[in-house]
PDB file of C-alpha atoms in Angstrom:
ATOM      1  CA  UNK A   1      35.236  -3.666   1.286  1.00  0.00           C
ATOM      2  CA  UNK A   2      37.708  -6.004  -0.379  1.00  0.00           C
ATOM      3  CA  UNK A   3      36.902  -9.736  -0.248  1.00  0.00           C
ATOM      4  CA  UNK A   4      39.369 -12.512  -0.876  1.00  0.00           C
ATOM      5  CA  UNK A   5      39.981 -16.103   0.135  1.00  0.00           C
ATOM      6  CA  UNK A   6      43.354 -17.408   1.291  1.00  0.00           C
ATOM      7  CA  UNK A   7      45.020 -19.722   3.760  1.00  0.00           C
ATOM      8  CA  UNK A   8      44.480 -18.303   7.247  1.00  0.00           C
ATOM      9  CA  UNK A   9      47.814 -19.765   8.314  1.00  0.00           C
ATOM     10  CA  UNK A  10      49.592 -17.059   6.328  1.00  0.00           C
ATOM     11  CA  UNK A  11      47.733 -14.319   8.122  1.00  0.00           C
ATOM     12  CA  UNK A  12      48.582 -15.943  11.403  1.00  0.00           C
ATOM     13  CA  UNK A  13      52.262 -16.164  10.492  1.00  0.00           C
ATOM     14  CA  UNK A  14      52.303 -12.466   9.611  1.00  0.00           C
ATOM     15  CA  UNK A  15      50.297 -11.244  12.554  1.00  0.00           C
ATOM     16  CA  UNK A  16      51.419 -13.500  15.361  1.00  0.00           C
ATOM     17  CA  UNK A  17      55.163 -13.104  14.991  1.00  0.00           C
ATOM     18  CA  UNK A  18      55.812 -12.689  18.704  1.00  0.00           C
ATOM     19  CA  UNK A  19      53.709 -12.693  21.885  1.00  0.00           C
ATOM     20  CA  UNK A  20      54.094 -12.193  25.683  1.00  0.00           C
ATOM     21  CA  UNK A  21      51.883 -12.144  28.857  1.00  0.00           C
ATOM     22  CA  UNK A  22      51.516 -12.523  32.673  1.00  0.00           C
ATOM     23  CA  UNK A  23      48.236 -13.664  34.234  1.00  0.00           C
ATOM     24  CA  UNK A  24      46.340 -11.095  36.260  1.00  0.00           C
ATOM     25  CA  UNK A  25      46.264 -13.462  39.250  1.00  0.00           C
ATOM     26  CA  UNK A  26      50.073 -13.559  39.180  1.00  0.00           C
ATOM     27  CA  UNK A  27      50.268  -9.777  38.862  1.00  0.00           C
ATOM     28  CA  UNK A  28      47.954  -9.292  41.819  1.00  0.00           C
ATOM     29  CA  UNK A  29      49.947 -11.746  43.920  1.00  0.00           C
ATOM     30  CA  UNK A  30      53.192  -9.969  43.050  1.00  0.00           C
ATOM     31  CA  UNK A  31      51.603  -6.779  44.347  1.00  0.00           C
ATOM     32  CA  UNK A  32      50.700  -8.527  47.606  1.00  0.00           C
ATOM     33  CA  UNK A  33      47.015  -8.836  46.731  1.00  0.00           C
ATOM     34  CA  UNK A  34      44.757 -11.833  46.349  1.00  0.00           C
ATOM     35  CA  UNK A  35      43.333 -13.072  43.042  1.00  0.00           C
ATOM     36  CA  UNK A  36      41.269 -10.683  40.983  1.00  0.00           C
ATOM     37  CA  UNK A  37      37.592 -10.890  41.920  1.00  0.00           C
ATOM     38  CA  UNK A  38      35.837 -13.426  39.771  1.00  0.00           C
ATOM     39  CA  UNK A  39      39.096 -14.674  38.230  1.00  0.00           C
ATOM     40  CA  UNK A  40      39.245 -18.244  37.049  1.00  0.00           C
ATOM     41  CA  UNK A  41      41.797 -20.216  39.092  1.00  0.00           C
ATOM     42  CA  UNK A  42      42.367 -23.134  36.720  1.00  0.00           C
ATOM     43  CA  UNK A  43      44.314 -24.871  39.499  1.00  0.00           C
ATOM     44  CA  UNK A  44      46.215 -28.059  38.644  1.00  0.00           C
ATOM     45  CA  UNK A  45      48.748 -30.149  40.506  1.00  0.00           C
ATOM     46  CA  UNK A  46      52.481 -29.528  40.151  1.00  0.00           C
ATOM     47  CA  UNK A  47      54.763 -32.124  38.526  1.00  0.00           C
ATOM     48  CA  UNK A  48      55.742 -34.868  40.953  1.00  0.00           C
ATOM     49  CA  UNK A  49      58.817 -37.065  40.651  1.00  0.00           C
ATOM     50  CA  UNK A  50      59.394 -35.852  37.112  1.00  0.00           C
ATOM     51  CA  UNK A  51      55.821 -36.698  36.038  1.00  0.00           C
ATOM     52  CA  UNK A  52      53.557 -34.040  34.581  1.00  0.00           C
ATOM     53  CA  UNK A  53      50.154 -33.836  36.232  1.00  0.00           C
ATOM     54  CA  UNK A  54      47.469 -31.955  34.326  1.00  0.00           C
ATOM     55  CA  UNK A  55      47.812 -30.041  31.053  1.00  0.00           C
ATOM     56  CA  UNK A  56      51.195 -28.431  30.250  1.00  0.00           C
ATOM     57  CA  UNK A  57      49.456 -25.139  29.379  1.00  0.00           C
ATOM     58  CA  UNK A  58      46.005 -23.873  30.329  1.00  0.00           C
ATOM     59  CA  UNK A  59      43.411 -23.138  27.680  1.00  0.00           C
ATOM     60  CA  UNK A  60      42.074 -19.575  27.573  1.00  0.00           C
ATOM     61  CA  UNK A  61      38.802 -19.145  29.453  1.00  0.00           C
ATOM     62  CA  UNK A  62      35.667 -18.457  27.368  1.00  0.00           C
ATOM     63  CA  UNK A  63      36.224 -14.718  27.777  1.00  0.00           C
ATOM     64  CA  UNK A  64      39.815 -13.464  27.886  1.00  0.00           C
ATOM     65  CA  UNK A  65      41.970 -10.459  27.124  1.00  0.00           C
ATOM     66  CA  UNK A  66      45.759 -10.512  27.037  1.00  0.00           C
ATOM     67  CA  UNK A  67      48.613  -8.429  25.689  1.00  0.00           C
ATOM     68  CA  UNK A  68      51.688  -9.945  24.057  1.00  0.00           C
ATOM     69  CA  UNK A  69      54.860  -7.895  23.751  1.00  0.00           C
ATOM     70  CA  UNK A  70      57.663  -8.851  21.368  1.00  0.00           C
ATOM     71  CA  UNK A  71      61.345  -8.481  22.133  1.00  0.00           C
ATOM     72  CA  UNK A  72      64.046  -9.372  19.626  1.00  0.00           C
ATOM     73  CA  UNK A  73      67.284 -10.956  20.822  1.00  0.00           C
ATOM     74  CA  UNK A  74      69.157  -8.662  18.435  1.00  0.00           C
ATOM     75  CA  UNK A  75      67.259  -5.401  17.820  1.00  0.00           C
ATOM     76  CA  UNK A  76      69.695  -4.583  15.011  1.00  0.00           C
ATOM     77  CA  UNK A  77      68.349  -7.556  13.085  1.00  0.00           C
ATOM     78  CA  UNK A  78      65.212  -5.558  12.324  1.00  0.00           C
ATOM     79  CA  UNK A  79      67.097  -2.472  11.140  1.00  0.00           C
ATOM     80  CA  UNK A  80      68.004  -2.103   7.450  1.00  0.00           C
ATOM     81  CA  UNK A  81      71.601  -1.761   6.351  1.00  0.00           C
ATOM     82  CA  UNK A  82      72.703   1.651   5.181  1.00  0.00           C
ATOM     83  CA  UNK A  83      71.586   2.232   1.620  1.00  0.00           C
ATOM     84  CA  UNK A  84      69.347  -0.852   1.654  1.00  0.00           C
ATOM     85  CA  UNK A  85      65.517  -0.833   1.516  1.00  0.00           C
ATOM     86  CA  UNK A  86      63.737  -1.153   4.889  1.00  0.00           C
ATOM     87  CA  UNK A  87      63.091  -4.610   6.250  1.00  0.00           C
ATOM     88  CA  UNK A  88      59.624  -5.986   6.893  1.00  0.00           C
ATOM     89  CA  UNK A  89      57.888  -3.961   9.555  1.00  0.00           C
ATOM     90  CA  UNK A  90      58.379  -5.497  12.981  1.00  0.00           C
ATOM     91  CA  UNK A  91      55.580  -6.222  15.443  1.00  0.00           C
ATOM     92  CA  UNK A  92      55.797  -4.443  18.797  1.00  0.00           C
ATOM     93  CA  UNK A  93      52.745  -5.934  20.503  1.00  0.00           C
ATOM     94  CA  UNK A  94      49.454  -7.730  19.917  1.00  0.00           C
ATOM     95  CA  UNK A  95      46.392  -7.331  22.118  1.00  0.00           C
ATOM     96  CA  UNK A  96      43.979 -10.254  21.994  1.00  0.00           C
ATOM     97  CA  UNK A  97      40.381 -10.167  23.151  1.00  0.00           C
ATOM     98  CA  UNK A  98      38.161 -13.226  22.791  1.00  0.00           C
ATOM     99  CA  UNK A  99      34.741 -14.559  23.513  1.00  0.00           C
ATOM    100  CA  UNK A 100      33.453 -18.078  22.894  1.00  0.00           C
ATOM    101  CA  UNK A 101      32.867 -17.440  19.176  1.00  0.00           C
ATOM    102  CA  UNK A 102      34.294 -14.027  18.252  1.00  0.00           C
ATOM    103  CA  UNK A 103      37.802 -12.660  18.678  1.00  0.00           C
ATOM    104  CA  UNK A 104      39.688  -9.419  18.096  1.00  0.00           C
ATOM    105  CA  UNK A 105      43.373  -8.677  17.745  1.00  0.00           C
ATOM    106  CA  UNK A 106      45.144  -5.318  17.530  1.00  0.00           C
ATOM    107  CA  UNK A 107      48.707  -5.437  16.196  1.00  0.00           C
ATOM    108  CA  UNK A 108      50.970  -2.456  16.864  1.00  0.00           C
ATOM    109  CA  UNK A 109      54.023  -2.152  14.617  1.00  0.00           C
ATOM    110  CA  UNK A 110      57.393  -0.561  15.293  1.00  0.00           C
ATOM    111  CA  UNK A 111      56.415   2.613  13.437  1.00  0.00           C
ATOM    112  CA  UNK A 112      53.232   3.032  15.505  1.00  0.00           C
ATOM    113  CA  UNK A 113      50.819   1.839  12.802  1.00  0.00           C
ATOM    114  CA  UNK A 114      48.177  -0.686  13.808  1.00  0.00           C
ATOM    115  CA  UNK A 115      46.128  -3.451  12.236  1.00  0.00           C
ATOM    116  CA  UNK A 116      42.706  -4.277  13.643  1.00  0.00           C
ATOM    117  CA  UNK A 117      41.399  -7.782  12.954  1.00  0.00           C
ATOM    118  CA  UNK A 118      38.095  -9.350  13.912  1.00  0.00           C
ATOM    119  CA  UNK A 119      37.629 -13.124  13.676  1.00  0.00           C
ATOM    120  CA  UNK A 120      34.389 -15.036  13.304  1.00  0.00           C
ATOM    121  CA  UNK A 121      33.757 -18.549  11.985  1.00  0.00           C
ATOM    122  CA  UNK A 122      37.182 -18.508  10.290  1.00  0.00           C
ATOM    123  CA  UNK A 123      36.322 -15.215   8.628  1.00  0.00           C
ATOM    124  CA  UNK A 124      38.762 -12.345   9.145  1.00  0.00           C
ATOM    125  CA  UNK A 125      38.011  -8.661   8.728  1.00  0.00           C
ATOM    126  CA  UNK A 126      41.151  -6.514   8.707  1.00  0.00           C
ATOM    127  CA  UNK A 127      41.697  -2.782   8.669  1.00  0.00           C
ATOM    128  CA  UNK A 128      45.029  -0.982   8.774  1.00  0.00           C
ATOM    129  CA  UNK A 129      45.383   2.424  10.405  1.00  0.00           C
ATOM    130  CA  UNK A 130      45.089   5.178   7.842  1.00  0.00           C
ATOM    131  CA  UNK A 131      43.532   2.850   5.232  1.00  0.00           C
ATOM    132  CA  UNK A 132      39.740   3.029   4.753  1.00  0.00           C
ATOM    133  CA  UNK A 133      39.321  -0.352   3.045  1.00  0.00           C
ATOM    134  CA  UNK A 134      38.158  -3.396   4.998  1.00  0.00           C
ATOM    135  CA  UNK A 135      39.739  -6.656   3.893  1.00  0.00           C
ATOM    136  CA  UNK A 136      37.499  -9.700   4.366  1.00  0.00           C
ATOM    137  CA  UNK A 137      39.178 -13.109   4.167  1.00  0.00           C
ATOM    138  CA  UNK A 138      37.330 -16.409   4.324  1.00  0.00           C
ATOM    139  CA  UNK A 139      39.114 -19.726   4.883  1.00  0.00           C
ATOM    140  CA  UNK A 140      36.494 -22.365   4.107  1.00  0.00           C
ATOM    141  CA  UNK A 141      35.545 -24.767   6.851  1.00  0.00           C
ATOM    142  CA  UNK A 142      35.282 -28.471   6.177  1.00  0.00           C
ATOM    143  CA  UNK A 143      32.420 -29.266   3.820  1.00  0.00           C
ATOM    144  CA  UNK A 144      31.738 -25.731   2.629  1.00  0.00           C
ATOM    145  CA  UNK A 145      31.343 -25.903  -1.161  1.00  0.00           C
ATOM    146  CA  UNK A 146      32.763 -29.411  -1.014  1.00  0.00           C
ATOM    147  CA  UNK A 147      36.249 -28.199  -0.115  1.00  0.00           C
ATOM    148  CA  UNK A 148      38.510 -29.574   2.578  1.00  0.00           C
ATOM    149  CA  UNK A 149      39.090 -27.697   5.815  1.00  0.00           C
ATOM    150  CA  UNK A 150      42.157 -25.498   6.084  1.00  0.00           C
ATOM    151  CA  UNK A 151      45.031 -26.942   8.106  1.00  0.00           C
ATOM    152  CA  UNK A 152      44.937 -23.973  10.494  1.00  0.00           C
ATOM    153  CA  UNK A 153      41.548 -23.259  12.000  1.00  0.00           C
ATOM    154  CA  UNK A 154      41.700 -19.930  13.813  1.00  0.00           C
ATOM    155  CA  UNK A 155      39.144 -21.168  16.339  1.00  0.00           C
ATOM    156  CA  UNK A 156      41.654 -23.803  17.446  1.00  0.00           C
ATOM    157  CA  UNK A 157      44.764 -21.661  16.948  1.00  0.00           C
ATOM    158  CA  UNK A 158      44.032 -18.867  19.390  1.00  0.00           C
ATOM    159  CA  UNK A 159      40.389 -18.776  20.386  1.00  0.00           C
ATOM    160  CA  UNK A 160      40.965 -22.050  22.235  1.00  0.00           C
ATOM    161  CA  UNK A 161      44.776 -21.970  22.646  1.00  0.00           C
ATOM    162  CA  UNK A 162      47.347 -19.356  23.612  1.00  0.00           C
ATOM    163  CA  UNK A 163      49.328 -18.371  20.496  1.00  0.00           C
ATOM    164  CA  UNK A 164      52.965 -19.393  20.646  1.00  0.00           C
ATOM    165  CA  UNK A 165      52.370 -22.286  23.064  1.00  0.00           C
ATOM    166  CA  UNK A 166      50.870 -24.779  20.608  1.00  0.00           C
ATOM    167  CA  UNK A 167      54.093 -26.818  20.522  1.00  0.00           C
ATOM    168  CA  UNK A 168      54.382 -27.369  24.287  1.00  0.00           C
ATOM    169  CA  UNK A 169      54.029 -30.982  25.482  1.00  0.00           C
ATOM    170  CA  UNK A 170      54.584 -32.696  28.810  1.00  0.00           C
ATOM    171  CA  UNK A 171      57.844 -34.263  27.589  1.00  0.00           C
ATOM    172  CA  UNK A 172      59.291 -30.739  27.064  1.00  0.00           C
ATOM    173  CA  UNK A 173      59.183 -30.096  30.833  1.00  0.00           C
ATOM    174  CA  UNK A 174      62.674 -29.491  32.302  1.00  0.00           C
ATOM    175  CA  UNK A 175      61.921 -28.094  35.764  1.00  0.00           C
ATOM    176  CA  UNK A 176      60.725 -25.087  37.731  1.00  0.00           C
ATOM    177  CA  UNK A 177      62.127 -21.597  37.275  1.00  0.00           C
ATOM    178  CA  UNK A 178      61.349 -18.075  38.477  1.00  0.00           C
ATOM    179  CA  UNK A 179      60.245 -15.971  35.500  1.00  0.00           C
ATOM    180  CA  UNK A 180      58.930 -12.417  35.606  1.00  0.00           C
ATOM    181  CA  UNK A 181      58.360 -12.683  39.357  1.00  0.00           C
ATOM    182  CA  UNK A 182      56.310 -15.899  39.197  1.00  0.00           C
ATOM    183  CA  UNK A 183      57.342 -19.497  39.856  1.00  0.00           C
ATOM    184  CA  UNK A 184      56.893 -21.263  36.550  1.00  0.00           C
ATOM    185  CA  UNK A 185      57.103 -24.598  34.828  1.00  0.00           C
ATOM    186  CA  UNK A 186      59.892 -24.366  32.265  1.00  0.00           C
ATOM    187  CA  UNK A 187      59.613 -26.153  28.921  1.00  0.00           C
ATOM    188  CA  UNK A 188      62.375 -26.535  26.337  1.00  0.00           C
ATOM    189  CA  UNK A 189      62.268 -27.931  22.821  1.00  0.00           C
ATOM    190  CA  UNK A 190      65.755 -28.509  21.414  1.00  0.00           C
ATOM    191  CA  UNK A 191      66.671 -27.440  17.874  1.00  0.00           C
ATOM    192  CA  UNK A 192      65.591 -29.963  15.255  1.00  0.00           C
ATOM    193  CA  UNK A 193      66.724 -30.746  11.769  1.00  0.00           C
ATOM    194  CA  UNK A 194      63.771 -30.585   9.421  1.00  0.00           C
ATOM    195  CA  UNK A 195      63.742 -32.136   5.964  1.00  0.00           C
ATOM    196  CA  UNK A 196      61.025 -31.622   3.405  1.00  0.00           C
ATOM    197  CA  UNK A 197      60.574 -32.506  -0.244  1.00  0.00           C
ATOM    198  CA  UNK A 198      59.409 -29.807  -2.674  1.00  0.00           C
ATOM    199  CA  UNK A 199      58.083 -30.083  -6.204  1.00  0.00           C
ATOM    200  CA  UNK A 200      59.570 -27.272  -8.260  1.00  0.00           C
ATOM    201  CA  UNK A 201      56.732 -27.278 -10.789  1.00  0.00           C
ATOM    202  CA  UNK A 202      53.899 -27.979  -8.366  1.00  0.00           C
ATOM    203  CA  UNK A 203      50.455 -26.514  -8.913  1.00  0.00           C
ATOM    204  CA  UNK A 204      48.381 -25.073  -6.065  1.00  0.00           C
ATOM    205  CA  UNK A 205      44.671 -24.749  -5.417  1.00  0.00           C
ATOM    206  CA  UNK A 206      42.807 -21.578  -4.462  1.00  0.00           C
ATOM    207  CA  UNK A 207      43.677 -22.100  -0.786  1.00  0.00           C
ATOM    208  CA  UNK A 208      47.409 -22.344  -1.439  1.00  0.00           C
ATOM    209  CA  UNK A 209      47.650 -26.127  -1.010  1.00  0.00           C
ATOM    210  CA  UNK A 210      49.829 -28.163  -3.332  1.00  0.00           C
ATOM    211  CA  UNK A 211      47.790 -30.291  -5.751  1.00  0.00           C
ATOM    212  CA  UNK A 212      49.045 -33.894  -5.521  1.00  0.00           C
ATOM    213  CA  UNK A 213      50.214 -35.760  -8.577  1.00  0.00           C
ATOM    214  CA  UNK A 214      47.640 -37.907 -10.310  1.00  0.00           C
ATOM    215  CA  UNK A 215      47.492 -41.483  -8.985  1.00  0.00           C
ATOM    216  CA  UNK A 216      50.271 -43.541 -10.520  1.00  0.00           C
ATOM    217  CA  UNK A 217      52.158 -40.497 -11.813  1.00  0.00           C
ATOM    218  CA  UNK A 218      55.939 -40.492 -11.398  1.00  0.00           C
ATOM    219  CA  UNK A 219      58.301 -37.667 -10.632  1.00  0.00           C
ATOM    220  CA  UNK A 220      59.183 -35.600 -13.673  1.00  0.00           C
ATOM    221  CA  UNK A 221      62.051 -33.381 -14.785  1.00  0.00           C
ATOM    222  CA  UNK A 222      62.388 -29.697 -15.582  1.00  0.00           C
ATOM    223  CA  UNK A 223      64.930 -27.464 -17.271  1.00  0.00           C
ATOM    224  CA  UNK A 224      66.495 -24.930 -14.944  1.00  0.00           C
ATOM    225  CA  UNK A 225      67.699 -21.424 -15.798  1.00  0.00           C
ATOM    226  CA  UNK A 226      71.098 -22.781 -16.875  1.00  0.00           C
ATOM    227  CA  UNK A 227      69.466 -25.111 -19.386  1.00  0.00           C
ATOM    228  CA  UNK A 228      70.185 -28.202 -17.311  1.00  0.00           C
ATOM    229  CA  UNK A 229      67.641 -30.981 -17.018  1.00  0.00           C
ATOM    230  CA  UNK A 230      67.031 -31.702 -13.326  1.00  0.00           C
ATOM    231  CA  UNK A 231      64.440 -33.604 -11.243  1.00  0.00           C
ATOM    232  CA  UNK A 232      61.352 -31.603 -10.417  1.00  0.00           C
ATOM    233  CA  UNK A 233      61.580 -32.682  -6.772  1.00  0.00           C
ATOM    234  CA  UNK A 234      64.237 -31.468  -4.335  1.00  0.00           C
ATOM    235  CA  UNK A 235      64.893 -32.152  -0.658  1.00  0.00           C
ATOM    236  CA  UNK A 236      65.516 -29.074   1.471  1.00  0.00           C
ATOM    237  CA  UNK A 237      66.924 -29.311   4.985  1.00  0.00           C
ATOM    238  CA  UNK A 238      66.589 -26.619   7.626  1.00  0.00           C
ATOM    239  CA  UNK A 239      66.967 -26.358  11.382  1.00  0.00           C
ATOM    240  CA  UNK A 240      64.015 -25.525  13.574  1.00  0.00           C
ATOM    241  CA  UNK A 241      65.260 -23.204  16.359  1.00  0.00           C
ATOM    242  CA  UNK A 242      65.198 -23.890  20.076  1.00  0.00           C
ATOM    243  CA  UNK A 243      61.910 -23.030  21.795  1.00  0.00           C
ATOM    244  CA  UNK A 244      61.367 -22.204  25.463  1.00  0.00           C
ATOM    245  CA  UNK A 245      58.162 -21.562  27.376  1.00  0.00           C
ATOM    246  CA  UNK A 246      57.233 -20.574  30.918  1.00  0.00           C
ATOM    247  CA  UNK A 247      53.803 -21.044  32.512  1.00  0.00           C
ATOM    248  CA  UNK A 248      52.760 -20.440  36.106  1.00  0.00           C
ATOM    249  CA  UNK A 249      53.244 -23.361  38.464  1.00  0.00           C
ATOM    250  CA  UNK A 250      49.684 -23.057  39.715  1.00  0.00           C
ATOM    251  CA  UNK A 251      47.099 -22.603  37.010  1.00  0.00           C
ATOM    252  CA  UNK A 252      49.448 -23.133  34.039  1.00  0.00           C
ATOM    253  CA  UNK A 253      48.898 -19.584  32.769  1.00  0.00           C
ATOM    254  CA  UNK A 254      51.325 -18.444  30.010  1.00  0.00           C
ATOM    255  CA  UNK A 255      54.050 -16.088  31.193  1.00  0.00           C
ATOM    256  CA  UNK A 256      56.558 -16.019  28.325  1.00  0.00           C
ATOM    257  CA  UNK A 257      57.674 -17.998  25.298  1.00  0.00           C
ATOM    258  CA  UNK A 258      60.889 -17.743  23.271  1.00  0.00           C
ATOM    259  CA  UNK A 259      60.605 -18.885  19.666  1.00  0.00           C
ATOM    260  CA  UNK A 260      64.003 -18.686  18.033  1.00  0.00           C
ATOM    261  CA  UNK A 261      65.257 -15.113  18.461  1.00  0.00           C
ATOM    262  CA  UNK A 262      61.925 -13.634  19.583  1.00  0.00           C
ATOM    263  CA  UNK A 263      60.750 -13.460  23.198  1.00  0.00           C
ATOM    264  CA  UNK A 264      57.023 -13.014  23.673  1.00  0.00           C
ATOM    265  CA  UNK A 265      55.867 -11.838  27.098  1.00  0.00           C
ATOM    266  CA  UNK A 266      52.219 -12.194  28.145  1.00  0.00           C
ATOM    267  CA  UNK A 267      50.228  -9.800  30.289  1.00  0.00           C
ATOM    268  CA  UNK A 268      46.740 -11.047  31.182  1.00  0.00           C
ATOM    269  CA  UNK A 269      44.226  -8.209  31.458  1.00  0.00           C
ATOM    270  CA  UNK A 270      40.772  -7.991  33.002  1.00  0.00           C
ATOM    271  CA  UNK A 271      38.578 -10.078  30.705  1.00  0.00           C
ATOM    272  CA  UNK A 272      35.333  -8.859  29.151  1.00  0.00           C
ATOM    273  CA  UNK A 273      31.977 -10.337  30.031  1.00  0.00           C
ATOM    274  CA  UNK A 274      29.154 -11.342  27.748  1.00  0.00           C
ATOM    275  CA  UNK A 275      27.480  -8.021  28.606  1.00  0.00           C
ATOM    276  CA  UNK A 276      30.598  -5.832  28.220  1.00  0.00           C
ATOM    277  CA  UNK A 277      32.121  -7.499  25.141  1.00  0.00           C
ATOM    278  CA  UNK A 278      32.876  -4.736  22.602  1.00  0.00           C
ATOM    279  CA  UNK A 279      31.320  -4.868  19.158  1.00  0.00           C
ATOM    280  CA  UNK A 280      33.130  -4.264  15.916  1.00  0.00           C
ATOM    281  CA  UNK A 281      32.471  -0.896  14.295  1.00  0.00           C
ATOM    282  CA  UNK A 282      29.241  -0.515  12.365  1.00  0.00           C
ATOM    283  CA  UNK A 283      30.807  -0.702   8.892  1.00  0.00           C
ATOM    284  CA  UNK A 284      32.740  -3.896   9.672  1.00  0.00           C
ATOM    285  CA  UNK A 285      29.714  -5.546  11.240  1.00  0.00           C
ATOM    286  CA  UNK A 286      27.496  -4.568   8.331  1.00  0.00           C
ATOM    287  CA  UNK A 287      29.925  -6.158   5.866  1.00  0.00           C
ATOM    288  CA  UNK A 288      30.281  -9.299   7.977  1.00  0.00           C
ATOM    289  CA  UNK A 289      26.519  -9.777   8.406  1.00  0.00           C
ATOM    290  CA  UNK A 290      25.957  -9.282   4.669  1.00  0.00           C
ATOM    291  CA  UNK A 291      28.684 -11.815   3.869  1.00  0.00           C
ATOM    292  CA  UNK A 292      27.274 -14.359   6.315  1.00  0.00           C
ATOM    293  CA  UNK A 293      23.776 -13.998   4.884  1.00  0.00           C
ATOM    294  CA  UNK A 294      25.071 -14.408   1.327  1.00  0.00           C
ATOM    295  CA  UNK A 295      26.973 -17.549   2.341  1.00  0.00           C
ATOM    296  CA  UNK A 296      24.196 -19.083   4.407  1.00  0.00           C
ATOM    297  CA  UNK A 297      26.183 -18.685   7.649  1.00  0.00           C
ATOM    298  CA  UNK A 298      24.673 -17.690  10.999  1.00  0.00           C
ATOM    299  CA  UNK A 299      25.203 -14.100  12.080  1.00  0.00           C
ATOM    300  CA  UNK A 300      27.951 -13.609  14.672  1.00  0.00           C
ATOM    301  CA  UNK A 301      27.070 -13.814  18.352  1.00  0.00           C
ATOM    302  CA  UNK A 302      29.418 -12.215  20.836  1.00  0.00           C
TER     303      UNK A 302
END
């Protein structure tokens, strides 16, 4: 087992590049059937007179399982140019399975390889297909060893929210639209100019956060590669792409989300129960339990 600590946000950015799904109630209705037995309805009122009633997007139920498929606007964008090294491996799909405290994701890449990840208490255990090592990553929670909480808590990123829909707000609502056979609420976030200041000689802590200047310190200067003396702070401007999202009119279940050039389509699958929730393999669980005991953390409960 390999253990390391890092910012969980990076893992999320790498693993959650694109996602897509359709709720099982919607699928059953499209097939002319009623809701799945025991399915949570999560019914909310539709927007009236331009006013949003209820949450823009539903929260996942305590136990859920959903598949997200990625589709690139330009498939050629992921292919390397002739004579050039291959681009970063693209994600084909991610299957999520969650309980109240433990989650699992299985990423399938374009070449057929997979990455299995289990999440517990902001601890990740990862294993790539064909690689025997287990990578354990711990992003400290607030107060652990006196350190601040990480900006991205996985429990709030996808164990309690649908990945890709975190940006959706009521003021993004633009109307109703048929999407993937279901009547949906359509949300749009226009492109935005984003400006941020960077320190070229900044130092970072063990969690990848920039260490602020000492109180009262002023901006400094550095010498660049050309031997010129320049300020050590620069302003960089970029454009955040247009986002679109579709959720079912009744229930507010995620159907699809387009983030820039990537369309994520959601397929909601039959959820597990407390009794049927799968366990991680014995070696992973052994490592996780040992790590929790060493760190004074409670053992995982599914």
